Amino acid sequence: VIEGVVSGVTKFGVFIQFDDRFEGLAHISTLRKEESGNPKNHYKKGQTVKAVVKYIEPETRKISLSIKDVDYALEKMEMERYIVRDSEPELTTSPFQALRELVQK
């Protein structure tokens, strides 16, 4: 979960700038159900919002975000603090590892 600032609002979604170097798009389909319709009715430039990084396209530097998945992600993170894991760590690249790789380029 990242926290950022709304840098633009269009009829197809909300652009969010975070970490002073990145900007991603929360497409209208990834907004909360009660915020569907015209995003301009729910989001304003400069507003602070939380989002989940869903996908990063390294070649084009496009970052897909989701606002509707924030509550689930926060709950999952909280639950994982209390779960003891016996399995090996996953070998997949996390969105944050991909962001670090973009910064290094």
PDB file of N, CA and C in Angstrom:
ATOM      1  N   VAL A   1       0.851  -1.171   0.000  1.00  0.00           N
ATOM      2  CA  VAL A   1       0.000   0.000   0.000  1.00  0.00           C
ATOM      3  C   VAL A   1       0.895   1.232   0.000  1.00  0.00           C
ATOM      4  N   ILE A   2       0.605   2.130  -0.928  1.00  0.00           N
ATOM      5  CA  ILE A   2       1.370   3.376  -1.005  1.00  0.00           C
ATOM      6  C   ILE A   2       0.432   4.543  -0.667  1.00  0.00           C
ATOM      7  N   GLU A   3       1.022   5.640  -0.239  1.00  0.00           N
ATOM      8  CA  GLU A   3       0.241   6.856  -0.031  1.00  0.00           C
ATOM      9  C   GLU A   3       0.795   7.889  -1.004  1.00  0.00           C
ATOM     10  N   GLY A   4      -0.110   8.557  -1.692  1.00  0.00           N
ATOM     11  CA  GLY A   4       0.315   9.537  -2.676  1.00  0.00           C
ATOM     12  C   GLY A   4      -0.656  10.694  -2.758  1.00  0.00           C
ATOM     13  N   VAL A   5      -0.403  11.536  -3.734  1.00  0.00           N
ATOM     14  CA  VAL A   5      -1.203  12.735  -3.931  1.00  0.00           C
ATOM     15  C   VAL A   5      -1.819  12.686  -5.326  1.00  0.00           C
ATOM     16  N   VAL A   6      -3.095  12.981  -5.414  1.00  0.00           N
ATOM     17  CA  VAL A   6      -3.786  13.007  -6.702  1.00  0.00           C
ATOM     18  C   VAL A   6      -3.150  14.115  -7.548  1.00  0.00           C
ATOM     19  N   SER A   7      -2.618  13.712  -8.714  1.00  0.00           N
ATOM     20  CA  SER A   7      -1.984  14.686  -9.597  1.00  0.00           C
ATOM     21  C   SER A   7      -2.854  15.011 -10.805  1.00  0.00           C
ATOM     22  N   GLY A   8      -3.917  14.240 -10.986  1.00  0.00           N
ATOM     23  CA  GLY A   8      -4.832  14.504 -12.083  1.00  0.00           C
ATOM     24  C   GLY A   8      -6.044  13.596 -12.001  1.00  0.00           C
ATOM     25  N   VAL A   9      -7.173  14.101 -12.473  1.00  0.00           N
ATOM     26  CA  VAL A   9      -8.419  13.322 -12.474  1.00  0.00           C
ATOM     27  C   VAL A   9      -9.022  13.420 -13.873  1.00  0.00           C
ATOM     28  N   THR A  10      -9.335  12.268 -14.449  1.00  0.00           N
ATOM     29  CA  THR A  10      -9.955  12.227 -15.766  1.00  0.00           C
ATOM     30  C   THR A  10     -11.213  11.376 -15.677  1.00  0.00           C
ATOM     31  N   LYS A  11     -11.941  11.290 -16.771  1.00  0.00           N
ATOM     32  CA  LYS A  11     -13.153  10.464 -16.755  1.00  0.00           C
ATOM     33  C   LYS A  11     -12.819   8.984 -16.696  1.00  0.00           C
ATOM     34  N   PHE A  12     -11.557   8.606 -17.005  1.00  0.00           N
ATOM     35  CA  PHE A  12     -11.183   7.189 -16.992  1.00  0.00           C
ATOM     36  C   PHE A  12     -10.363   6.779 -15.774  1.00  0.00           C
ATOM     37  N   GLY A  13     -10.072   7.712 -14.855  1.00  0.00           N
ATOM     38  CA  GLY A  13      -9.344   7.327 -13.661  1.00  0.00           C
ATOM     39  C   GLY A  13      -8.655   8.472 -12.951  1.00  0.00           C
ATOM     40  N   VAL A  14      -7.821   8.083 -11.977  1.00  0.00           N
ATOM     41  CA  VAL A  14      -7.144   9.040 -11.110  1.00  0.00           C
ATOM     42  C   VAL A  14      -5.638   8.798 -11.203  1.00  0.00           C
ATOM     43  N   PHE A  15      -4.889   9.850 -11.512  1.00  0.00           N
ATOM     44  CA  PHE A  15      -3.434   9.767 -11.521  1.00  0.00           C
ATOM     45  C   PHE A  15      -2.934  10.121 -10.127  1.00  0.00           C
ATOM     46  N   ILE A  16      -2.027   9.288  -9.614  1.00  0.00           N
ATOM     47  CA  ILE A  16      -1.513   9.474  -8.259  1.00  0.00           C
ATOM     48  C   ILE A  16       0.005   9.519  -8.311  1.00  0.00           C
ATOM     49  N   GLN A  17       0.574  10.574  -7.741  1.00  0.00           N
ATOM     50  CA  GLN A  17       2.028  10.704  -7.657  1.00  0.00           C
ATOM     51  C   GLN A  17       2.458  10.248  -6.269  1.00  0.00           C
ATOM     52  N   PHE A  18       3.531   9.445  -6.225  1.00  0.00           N
ATOM     53  CA  PHE A  18       4.030   8.964  -4.934  1.00  0.00           C
ATOM     54  C   PHE A  18       5.546   8.864  -4.963  1.00  0.00           C
ATOM     55  N   ASP A  19       6.117   8.915  -3.804  1.00  0.00           N
ATOM     56  CA  ASP A  19       7.567   8.813  -3.637  1.00  0.00           C
ATOM     57  C   ASP A  19       8.313   9.870  -4.449  1.00  0.00           C
ATOM     58  N   ASP A  20       7.686  10.975  -4.740  1.00  0.00           N
ATOM     59  CA  ASP A  20       8.280  12.114  -5.458  1.00  0.00           C
ATOM     60  C   ASP A  20       8.870  11.772  -6.829  1.00  0.00           C
ATOM     61  N   ARG A  21       8.818  10.476  -7.232  1.00  0.00           N
ATOM     62  CA  ARG A  21       9.425  10.108  -8.509  1.00  0.00           C
ATOM     63  C   ARG A  21       8.489   9.322  -9.409  1.00  0.00           C
ATOM     64  N   PHE A  22       7.386   8.862  -8.870  1.00  0.00           N
ATOM     65  CA  PHE A  22       6.527   7.967  -9.629  1.00  0.00           C
ATOM     66  C   PHE A  22       5.112   8.495  -9.717  1.00  0.00           C
ATOM     67  N   GLU A  23       4.468   8.152 -10.821  1.00  0.00           N
ATOM     68  CA  GLU A  23       3.061   8.471 -11.004  1.00  0.00           C
ATOM     69  C   GLU A  23       2.398   7.252 -11.620  1.00  0.00           C
ATOM     70  N   GLY A  24       1.261   6.877 -11.049  1.00  0.00           N
ATOM     71  CA  GLY A  24       0.522   5.740 -11.556  1.00  0.00           C
ATOM     72  C   GLY A  24      -0.923   6.116 -11.794  1.00  0.00           C
ATOM     73  N   LEU A  25      -1.639   5.207 -12.448  1.00  0.00           N
ATOM     74  CA  LEU A  25      -3.048   5.424 -12.744  1.00  0.00           C
ATOM     75  C   LEU A  25      -3.909   4.404 -12.019  1.00  0.00           C
ATOM     76  N   ALA A  26      -4.889   4.890 -11.285  1.00  0.00           N
ATOM     77  CA  ALA A  26      -5.947   4.039 -10.743  1.00  0.00           C
ATOM     78  C   ALA A  26      -7.108   4.175 -11.726  1.00  0.00           C
ATOM     79  N   HIS A  27      -7.245   3.173 -12.597  1.00  0.00           N
ATOM     80  CA  HIS A  27      -8.302   3.183 -13.604  1.00  0.00           C
ATOM     81  C   HIS A  27      -9.663   3.197 -12.915  1.00  0.00           C
ATOM     82  N   ILE A  28     -10.659   3.718 -13.587  1.00  0.00           N
ATOM     83  CA  ILE A  28     -12.005   3.816 -13.016  1.00  0.00           C
ATOM     84  C   ILE A  28     -12.511   2.448 -12.519  1.00  0.00           C
ATOM     85  N   SER A  29     -12.074   1.372 -13.158  1.00  0.00           N
ATOM     86  CA  SER A  29     -12.502   0.033 -12.735  1.00  0.00           C
ATOM     87  C   SER A  29     -11.863  -0.392 -11.422  1.00  0.00           C
ATOM     88  N   THR A  30     -10.829   0.336 -10.969  1.00  0.00           N
ATOM     89  CA  THR A  30     -10.163  -0.016  -9.712  1.00  0.00           C
ATOM     90  C   THR A  30     -10.493   0.954  -8.583  1.00  0.00           C
ATOM     91  N   LEU A  31     -11.489   1.809  -8.809  1.00  0.00           N
ATOM     92  CA  LEU A  31     -11.957   2.695  -7.749  1.00  0.00           C
ATOM     93  C   LEU A  31     -13.006   1.941  -6.925  1.00  0.00           C
ATOM     94  N   ARG A  32     -13.268   2.436  -5.730  1.00  0.00           N
ATOM     95  CA  ARG A  32     -14.288   1.798  -4.900  1.00  0.00           C
ATOM     96  C   ARG A  32     -15.649   1.884  -5.579  1.00  0.00           C
ATOM     97  N   LYS A  33     -16.474   0.883  -5.319  1.00  0.00           N
ATOM     98  CA  LYS A  33     -17.794   0.796  -5.958  1.00  0.00           C
ATOM     99  C   LYS A  33     -18.597   2.078  -5.765  1.00  0.00           C
ATOM    100  N   GLU A  34     -18.570   2.609  -4.551  1.00  0.00           N
ATOM    101  CA  GLU A  34     -19.346   3.822  -4.267  1.00  0.00           C
ATOM    102  C   GLU A  34     -18.752   5.062  -4.937  1.00  0.00           C
ATOM    103  N   GLU A  35     -17.558   4.926  -5.493  1.00  0.00           N
ATOM    104  CA  GLU A  35     -16.900   6.045  -6.177  1.00  0.00           C
ATOM    105  C   GLU A  35     -16.909   5.877  -7.696  1.00  0.00           C
ATOM    106  N   SER A  36     -17.679   4.897  -8.170  1.00  0.00           N
ATOM    107  CA  SER A  36     -17.744   4.700  -9.616  1.00  0.00           C
ATOM    108  C   SER A  36     -18.531   5.849 -10.246  1.00  0.00           C
ATOM    109  N   GLY A  37     -18.518   5.907 -11.530  1.00  0.00           N
ATOM    110  CA  GLY A  37     -19.112   7.049 -12.222  1.00  0.00           C
ATOM    111  C   GLY A  37     -18.006   7.991 -12.612  1.00  0.00           C
ATOM    112  N   ASN A  38     -18.201   9.258 -12.432  1.00  0.00           N
ATOM    113  CA  ASN A  38     -17.194  10.244 -12.787  1.00  0.00           C
ATOM    114  C   ASN A  38     -16.232  10.459 -11.616  1.00  0.00           C
ATOM    115  N   PRO A  39     -14.961  10.096 -11.765  1.00  0.00           N
ATOM    116  CA  PRO A  39     -13.994  10.270 -10.680  1.00  0.00           C
ATOM    117  C   PRO A  39     -13.873  11.715 -10.197  1.00  0.00           C
ATOM    118  N   LYS A  40     -14.196  12.668 -11.061  1.00  0.00           N
ATOM    119  CA  LYS A  40     -14.098  14.080 -10.676  1.00  0.00           C
ATOM    120  C   LYS A  40     -15.071  14.432  -9.543  1.00  0.00           C
ATOM    121  N   ASN A  41     -16.086  13.606  -9.342  1.00  0.00           N
ATOM    122  CA  ASN A  41     -17.038  13.833  -8.250  1.00  0.00           C
ATOM    123  C   ASN A  41     -16.489  13.369  -6.901  1.00  0.00           C
ATOM    124  N   HIS A  42     -15.396  12.593  -6.916  1.00  0.00           N
ATOM    125  CA  HIS A  42     -14.889  12.000  -5.676  1.00  0.00           C
ATOM    126  C   HIS A  42     -13.439  12.353  -5.364  1.00  0.00           C
ATOM    127  N   TYR A  43     -12.679  12.767  -6.360  1.00  0.00           N
ATOM    128  CA  TYR A  43     -11.255  13.046  -6.172  1.00  0.00           C
ATOM    129  C   TYR A  43     -10.909  14.430  -6.692  1.00  0.00           C
ATOM    130  N   LYS A  44     -10.001  15.095  -5.977  1.00  0.00           N
ATOM    131  CA  LYS A  44      -9.542  16.426  -6.356  1.00  0.00           C
ATOM    132  C   LYS A  44      -8.018  16.442  -6.402  1.00  0.00           C
ATOM    133  N   LYS A  45      -7.460  17.208  -7.307  1.00  0.00           N
ATOM    134  CA  LYS A  45      -6.016  17.371  -7.406  1.00  0.00           C
ATOM    135  C   LYS A  45      -5.467  17.863  -6.068  1.00  0.00           C
ATOM    136  N   GLY A  46      -4.383  17.213  -5.607  1.00  0.00           N
ATOM    137  CA  GLY A  46      -3.767  17.579  -4.326  1.00  0.00           C
ATOM    138  C   GLY A  46      -4.266  16.751  -3.152  1.00  0.00           C
ATOM    139  N   GLN A  47      -5.320  15.971  -3.354  1.00  0.00           N
ATOM    140  CA  GLN A  47      -5.886  15.129  -2.301  1.00  0.00           C
ATOM    141  C   GLN A  47      -4.942  13.956  -2.009  1.00  0.00           C
ATOM    142  N   THR A  48      -4.748  13.627  -0.744  1.00  0.00           N
ATOM    143  CA  THR A  48      -3.936  12.481  -0.350  1.00  0.00           C
ATOM    144  C   THR A  48      -4.801  11.230  -0.384  1.00  0.00           C
ATOM    145  N   VAL A  49      -4.274  10.182  -1.022  1.00  0.00           N
ATOM    146  CA  VAL A  49      -5.003   8.914  -1.135  1.00  0.00           C
ATOM    147  C   VAL A  49      -4.039   7.744  -0.938  1.00  0.00           C
ATOM    148  N   LYS A  50      -4.607   6.589  -0.616  1.00  0.00           N
ATOM    149  CA  LYS A  50      -3.840   5.350  -0.532  1.00  0.00           C
ATOM    150  C   LYS A  50      -4.241   4.477  -1.710  1.00  0.00           C
ATOM    151  N   ALA A  51      -3.270   3.696  -2.203  1.00  0.00           N
ATOM    152  CA  ALA A  51      -3.530   2.800  -3.327  1.00  0.00           C
ATOM    153  C   ALA A  51      -2.617   1.588  -3.218  1.00  0.00           C
ATOM    154  N   VAL A  52      -2.966   0.568  -3.971  1.00  0.00           N
ATOM    155  CA  VAL A  52      -2.169  -0.650  -4.051  1.00  0.00           C
ATOM    156  C   VAL A  52      -1.530  -0.703  -5.437  1.00  0.00           C
ATOM    157  N   VAL A  53      -0.244  -1.007  -5.485  1.00  0.00           N
ATOM    158  CA  VAL A  53       0.430  -1.184  -6.768  1.00  0.00           C
ATOM    159  C   VAL A  53       0.027  -2.549  -7.310  1.00  0.00           C
ATOM    160  N   LYS A  54      -0.652  -2.552  -8.451  1.00  0.00           N
ATOM    161  CA  LYS A  54      -1.142  -3.795  -9.048  1.00  0.00           C
ATOM    162  C   LYS A  54      -0.177  -4.342 -10.092  1.00  0.00           C
ATOM    163  N   TYR A  55       0.423  -3.467 -10.878  1.00  0.00           N
ATOM    164  CA  TYR A  55       1.269  -3.921 -11.975  1.00  0.00           C
ATOM    165  C   TYR A  55       2.228  -2.802 -12.374  1.00  0.00           C
ATOM    166  N   ILE A  56       3.435  -3.195 -12.746  1.00  0.00           N
ATOM    167  CA  ILE A  56       4.430  -2.245 -13.236  1.00  0.00           C
ATOM    168  C   ILE A  56       4.959  -2.760 -14.567  1.00  0.00           C
ATOM    169  N   GLU A  57       4.922  -1.909 -15.563  1.00  0.00           N
ATOM    170  CA  GLU A  57       5.464  -2.235 -16.883  1.00  0.00           C
ATOM    171  C   GLU A  57       6.807  -1.516 -17.005  1.00  0.00           C
ATOM    172  N   PRO A  58       7.922  -2.231 -16.757  1.00  0.00           N
ATOM    173  CA  PRO A  58       9.233  -1.576 -16.719  1.00  0.00           C
ATOM    174  C   PRO A  58       9.617  -0.848 -18.003  1.00  0.00           C
ATOM    175  N   GLU A  59       9.298  -1.414 -19.165  1.00  0.00           N
ATOM    176  CA  GLU A  59       9.708  -0.791 -20.419  1.00  0.00           C
ATOM    177  C   GLU A  59       9.050   0.572 -20.627  1.00  0.00           C
ATOM    178  N   THR A  60       7.768   0.677 -20.291  1.00  0.00           N
ATOM    179  CA  THR A  60       7.048   1.935 -20.498  1.00  0.00           C
ATOM    180  C   THR A  60       6.951   2.759 -19.216  1.00  0.00           C
ATOM    181  N   ARG A  61       7.383   2.171 -18.101  1.00  0.00           N
ATOM    182  CA  ARG A  61       7.327   2.812 -16.780  1.00  0.00           C
ATOM    183  C   ARG A  61       5.887   3.115 -16.355  1.00  0.00           C
ATOM    184  N   LYS A  62       4.934   2.356 -16.872  1.00  0.00           N
ATOM    185  CA  LYS A  62       3.534   2.526 -16.482  1.00  0.00           C
ATOM    186  C   LYS A  62       3.282   1.759 -15.192  1.00  0.00           C
ATOM    187  N   ILE A  63       2.576   2.412 -14.283  1.00  0.00           N
ATOM    188  CA  ILE A  63       2.258   1.810 -12.994  1.00  0.00           C
ATOM    189  C   ILE A  63       0.743   1.799 -12.842  1.00  0.00           C
ATOM    190  N   SER A  64       0.195   0.602 -12.673  1.00  0.00           N
ATOM    191  CA  SER A  64      -1.249   0.457 -12.474  1.00  0.00           C
ATOM    192  C   SER A  64      -1.535   0.370 -10.979  1.00  0.00           C
ATOM    193  N   LEU A  65      -2.476   1.170 -10.537  1.00  0.00           N
ATOM    194  CA  LEU A  65      -2.834   1.233  -9.123  1.00  0.00           C
ATOM    195  C   LEU A  65      -4.291   0.845  -8.914  1.00  0.00           C
ATOM    196  N   SER A  66      -4.619   0.459  -7.690  1.00  0.00           N
ATOM    197  CA  SER A  66      -5.998   0.160  -7.321  1.00  0.00           C
ATOM    198  C   SER A  66      -6.310   0.825  -5.989  1.00  0.00           C
ATOM    199  N   ILE A  67      -7.404   1.536  -5.948  1.00  0.00           N
ATOM    200  CA  ILE A  67      -7.856   2.151  -4.695  1.00  0.00           C
ATOM    201  C   ILE A  67      -8.809   1.207  -3.968  1.00  0.00           C
ATOM    202  N   LYS A  68      -9.604   0.452  -4.734  1.00  0.00           N
ATOM    203  CA  LYS A  68     -10.593  -0.417  -4.084  1.00  0.00           C
ATOM    204  C   LYS A  68      -9.952  -1.587  -3.342  1.00  0.00           C
ATOM    205  N   ASP A  69      -8.700  -1.923  -3.639  1.00  0.00           N
ATOM    206  CA  ASP A  69      -8.029  -3.034  -2.970  1.00  0.00           C
ATOM    207  C   ASP A  69      -7.269  -2.632  -1.711  1.00  0.00           C
ATOM    208  N   VAL A  70      -7.297  -1.360  -1.338  1.00  0.00           N
ATOM    209  CA  VAL A  70      -6.520  -0.882  -0.198  1.00  0.00           C
ATOM    210  C   VAL A  70      -6.963  -1.545   1.104  1.00  0.00           C
ATOM    211  N   ASP A  71      -8.261  -1.555   1.398  1.00  0.00           N
ATOM    212  CA  ASP A  71      -8.728  -2.123   2.659  1.00  0.00           C
ATOM    213  C   ASP A  71      -8.340  -3.589   2.786  1.00  0.00           C
ATOM    214  N   TYR A  72      -8.509  -4.342   1.704  1.00  0.00           N
ATOM    215  CA  TYR A  72      -8.145  -5.760   1.718  1.00  0.00           C
ATOM    216  C   TYR A  72      -6.642  -5.921   1.965  1.00  0.00           C
ATOM    217  N   ALA A  73      -5.832  -5.125   1.284  1.00  0.00           N
ATOM    218  CA  ALA A  73      -4.375  -5.226   1.428  1.00  0.00           C
ATOM    219  C   ALA A  73      -3.938  -4.891   2.850  1.00  0.00           C
ATOM    220  N   LEU A  74      -4.539  -3.871   3.451  1.00  0.00           N
ATOM    221  CA  LEU A  74      -4.196  -3.508   4.824  1.00  0.00           C
ATOM    222  C   LEU A  74      -4.592  -4.615   5.801  1.00  0.00           C
ATOM    223  N   GLU A  75      -5.770  -5.191   5.605  1.00  0.00           N
ATOM    224  CA  GLU A  75      -6.209  -6.294   6.459  1.00  0.00           C
ATOM    225  C   GLU A  75      -5.279  -7.495   6.311  1.00  0.00           C
ATOM    226  N   LYS A  76      -4.886  -7.803   5.098  1.00  0.00           N
ATOM    227  CA  LYS A  76      -3.999  -8.924   4.834  1.00  0.00           C
ATOM    228  C   LYS A  76      -2.642  -8.708   5.498  1.00  0.00           C
ATOM    229  N   MET A  77      -2.113  -7.496   5.395  1.00  0.00           N
ATOM    230  CA  MET A  77      -0.833  -7.188   6.026  1.00  0.00           C
ATOM    231  C   MET A  77      -0.929  -7.329   7.538  1.00  0.00           C
ATOM    232  N   GLU A  78      -2.027  -6.884   8.108  1.00  0.00           N
ATOM    233  CA  GLU A  78      -2.223  -6.988   9.555  1.00  0.00           C
ATOM    234  C   GLU A  78      -2.309  -8.453   9.979  1.00  0.00           C
ATOM    235  N   MET A  79      -3.031  -9.266   9.217  1.00  0.00           N
ATOM    236  CA  MET A  79      -3.165 -10.684   9.545  1.00  0.00           C
ATOM    237  C   MET A  79      -1.830 -11.410   9.420  1.00  0.00           C
ATOM    238  N   GLU A  80      -1.044 -11.049   8.416  1.00  0.00           N
ATOM    239  CA  GLU A  80       0.239 -11.714   8.210  1.00  0.00           C
ATOM    240  C   GLU A  80       1.218 -11.451   9.341  1.00  0.00           C
ATOM    241  N   ARG A  81       1.022 -10.393  10.067  1.00  0.00           N
ATOM    242  CA  ARG A  81       1.875 -10.114  11.229  1.00  0.00           C
ATOM    243  C   ARG A  81       1.702 -11.186  12.298  1.00  0.00           C
ATOM    244  N   TYR A  82       0.559 -11.847  12.318  1.00  0.00           N
ATOM    245  CA  TYR A  82       0.258 -12.814  13.366  1.00  0.00           C
ATOM    246  C   TYR A  82       0.341 -14.264  12.899  1.00  0.00           C
ATOM    247  N   ILE A  83       0.638 -14.475  11.639  1.00  0.00           N
ATOM    248  CA  ILE A  83       0.698 -15.834  11.106  1.00  0.00           C
ATOM    249  C   ILE A  83       2.153 -16.280  11.033  1.00  0.00           C
ATOM    250  N   VAL A  84       2.420 -17.457  11.559  1.00  0.00           N
ATOM    251  CA  VAL A  84       3.761 -18.019  11.470  1.00  0.00           C
ATOM    252  C   VAL A  84       3.825 -18.817  10.183  1.00  0.00           C
ATOM    253  N   ARG A  85       4.824 -18.536   9.382  1.00  0.00           N
ATOM    254  CA  ARG A  85       4.958 -19.217   8.097  1.00  0.00           C
ATOM    255  C   ARG A  85       6.094 -20.225   8.164  1.00  0.00           C
ATOM    256  N   ASP A  86       5.809 -21.414   7.655  1.00  0.00           N
ATOM    257  CA  ASP A  86       6.821 -22.465   7.613  1.00  0.00           C
ATOM    258  C   ASP A  86       7.383 -22.671   6.212  1.00  0.00           C
ATOM    259  N   SER A  87       6.835 -21.995   5.235  1.00  0.00           N
ATOM    260  CA  SER A  87       7.234 -22.227   3.852  1.00  0.00           C
ATOM    261  C   SER A  87       8.414 -21.349   3.462  1.00  0.00           C
ATOM    262  N   GLU A  88       9.015 -21.709   2.337  1.00  0.00           N
ATOM    263  CA  GLU A  88      10.120 -20.932   1.781  1.00  0.00           C
ATOM    264  C   GLU A  88       9.588 -19.602   1.245  1.00  0.00           C
ATOM    265  N   PRO A  89      10.388 -18.555   1.239  1.00  0.00           N
ATOM    266  CA  PRO A  89       9.931 -17.280   0.653  1.00  0.00           C
ATOM    267  C   PRO A  89       9.677 -17.443  -0.844  1.00  0.00           C
ATOM    268  N   GLU A  90       8.750 -16.656  -1.338  1.00  0.00           N
ATOM    269  CA  GLU A  90       8.419 -16.703  -2.756  1.00  0.00           C
ATOM    270  C   GLU A  90       9.556 -16.117  -3.582  1.00  0.00           C
ATOM    271  N   LEU A  91       9.692 -16.602  -4.789  1.00  0.00           N
ATOM    272  CA  LEU A  91      10.749 -16.142  -5.675  1.00  0.00           C
ATOM    273  C   LEU A  91      10.262 -15.099  -6.668  1.00  0.00           C
ATOM    274  N   THR A  92       9.003 -14.701  -6.567  1.00  0.00           N
ATOM    275  CA  THR A  92       8.467 -13.719  -7.500  1.00  0.00           C
ATOM    276  C   THR A  92       8.936 -12.325  -7.128  1.00  0.00           C
ATOM    277  N   THR A  93       8.932 -11.431  -8.078  1.00  0.00           N
ATOM    278  CA  THR A  93       9.320 -10.045  -7.849  1.00  0.00           C
ATOM    279  C   THR A  93       8.117  -9.256  -7.365  1.00  0.00           C
ATOM    280  N   SER A  94       8.281  -8.576  -6.248  1.00  0.00           N
ATOM    281  CA  SER A  94       7.193  -7.761  -5.729  1.00  0.00           C
ATOM    282  C   SER A  94       7.145  -6.436  -6.471  1.00  0.00           C
ATOM    283  N   PRO A  95       6.000  -5.739  -6.415  1.00  0.00           N
ATOM    284  CA  PRO A  95       5.931  -4.419  -7.059  1.00  0.00           C
ATOM    285  C   PRO A  95       6.984  -3.451  -6.527  1.00  0.00           C
ATOM    286  N   PHE A  96       7.327  -3.563  -5.238  1.00  0.00           N
ATOM    287  CA  PHE A  96       8.298  -2.649  -4.662  1.00  0.00           C
ATOM    288  C   PHE A  96       9.710  -2.963  -5.145  1.00  0.00           C
ATOM    289  N   GLN A  97      10.017  -4.242  -5.389  1.00  0.00           N
ATOM    290  CA  GLN A  97      11.305  -4.581  -5.979  1.00  0.00           C
ATOM    291  C   GLN A  97      11.394  -4.001  -7.390  1.00  0.00           C
ATOM    292  N   ALA A  98      10.310  -4.072  -8.127  1.00  0.00           N
ATOM    293  CA  ALA A  98      10.284  -3.511  -9.478  1.00  0.00           C
ATOM    294  C   ALA A  98      10.470  -2.001  -9.445  1.00  0.00           C
ATOM    295  N   LEU A  99       9.868  -1.328  -8.454  1.00  0.00           N
ATOM    296  CA  LEU A  99      10.044   0.124  -8.325  1.00  0.00           C
ATOM    297  C   LEU A  99      11.502   0.463  -8.046  1.00  0.00           C
ATOM    298  N   ARG A 100      12.132  -0.309  -7.153  1.00  0.00           N
ATOM    299  CA  ARG A 100      13.544  -0.065  -6.861  1.00  0.00           C
ATOM    300  C   ARG A 100      14.388  -0.222  -8.125  1.00  0.00           C
ATOM    301  N   GLU A 101      14.066  -1.218  -8.947  1.00  0.00           N
ATOM    302  CA  GLU A 101      14.798  -1.428 -10.188  1.00  0.00           C
ATOM    303  C   GLU A 101      14.612  -0.250 -11.144  1.00  0.00           C
ATOM    304  N   LEU A 102      13.405   0.331 -11.182  1.00  0.00           N
ATOM    305  CA  LEU A 102      13.175   1.498 -12.040  1.00  0.00           C
ATOM    306  C   LEU A 102      13.996   2.686 -11.575  1.00  0.00           C
ATOM    307  N   VAL A 103      14.116   2.878 -10.270  1.00  0.00           N
ATOM    308  CA  VAL A 103      14.876   4.000  -9.721  1.00  0.00           C
ATOM    309  C   VAL A 103      16.338   3.863 -10.082  1.00  0.00           C
ATOM    310  N   GLN A 104      16.842   2.643 -10.093  1.00  0.00           N
ATOM    311  CA  GLN A 104      18.253   2.421 -10.364  1.00  0.00           C
ATOM    312  C   GLN A 104      18.606   2.618 -11.826  1.00  0.00           C
ATOM    313  N   LYS A 105      17.607   2.601 -12.720  1.00  0.00           N
ATOM    314  CA  LYS A 105      17.877   2.767 -14.164  1.00  0.00           C
ATOM    315  C   LYS A 105      18.096   4.212 -14.520  1.00  0.00           C
TER     316      LYS A 105
END
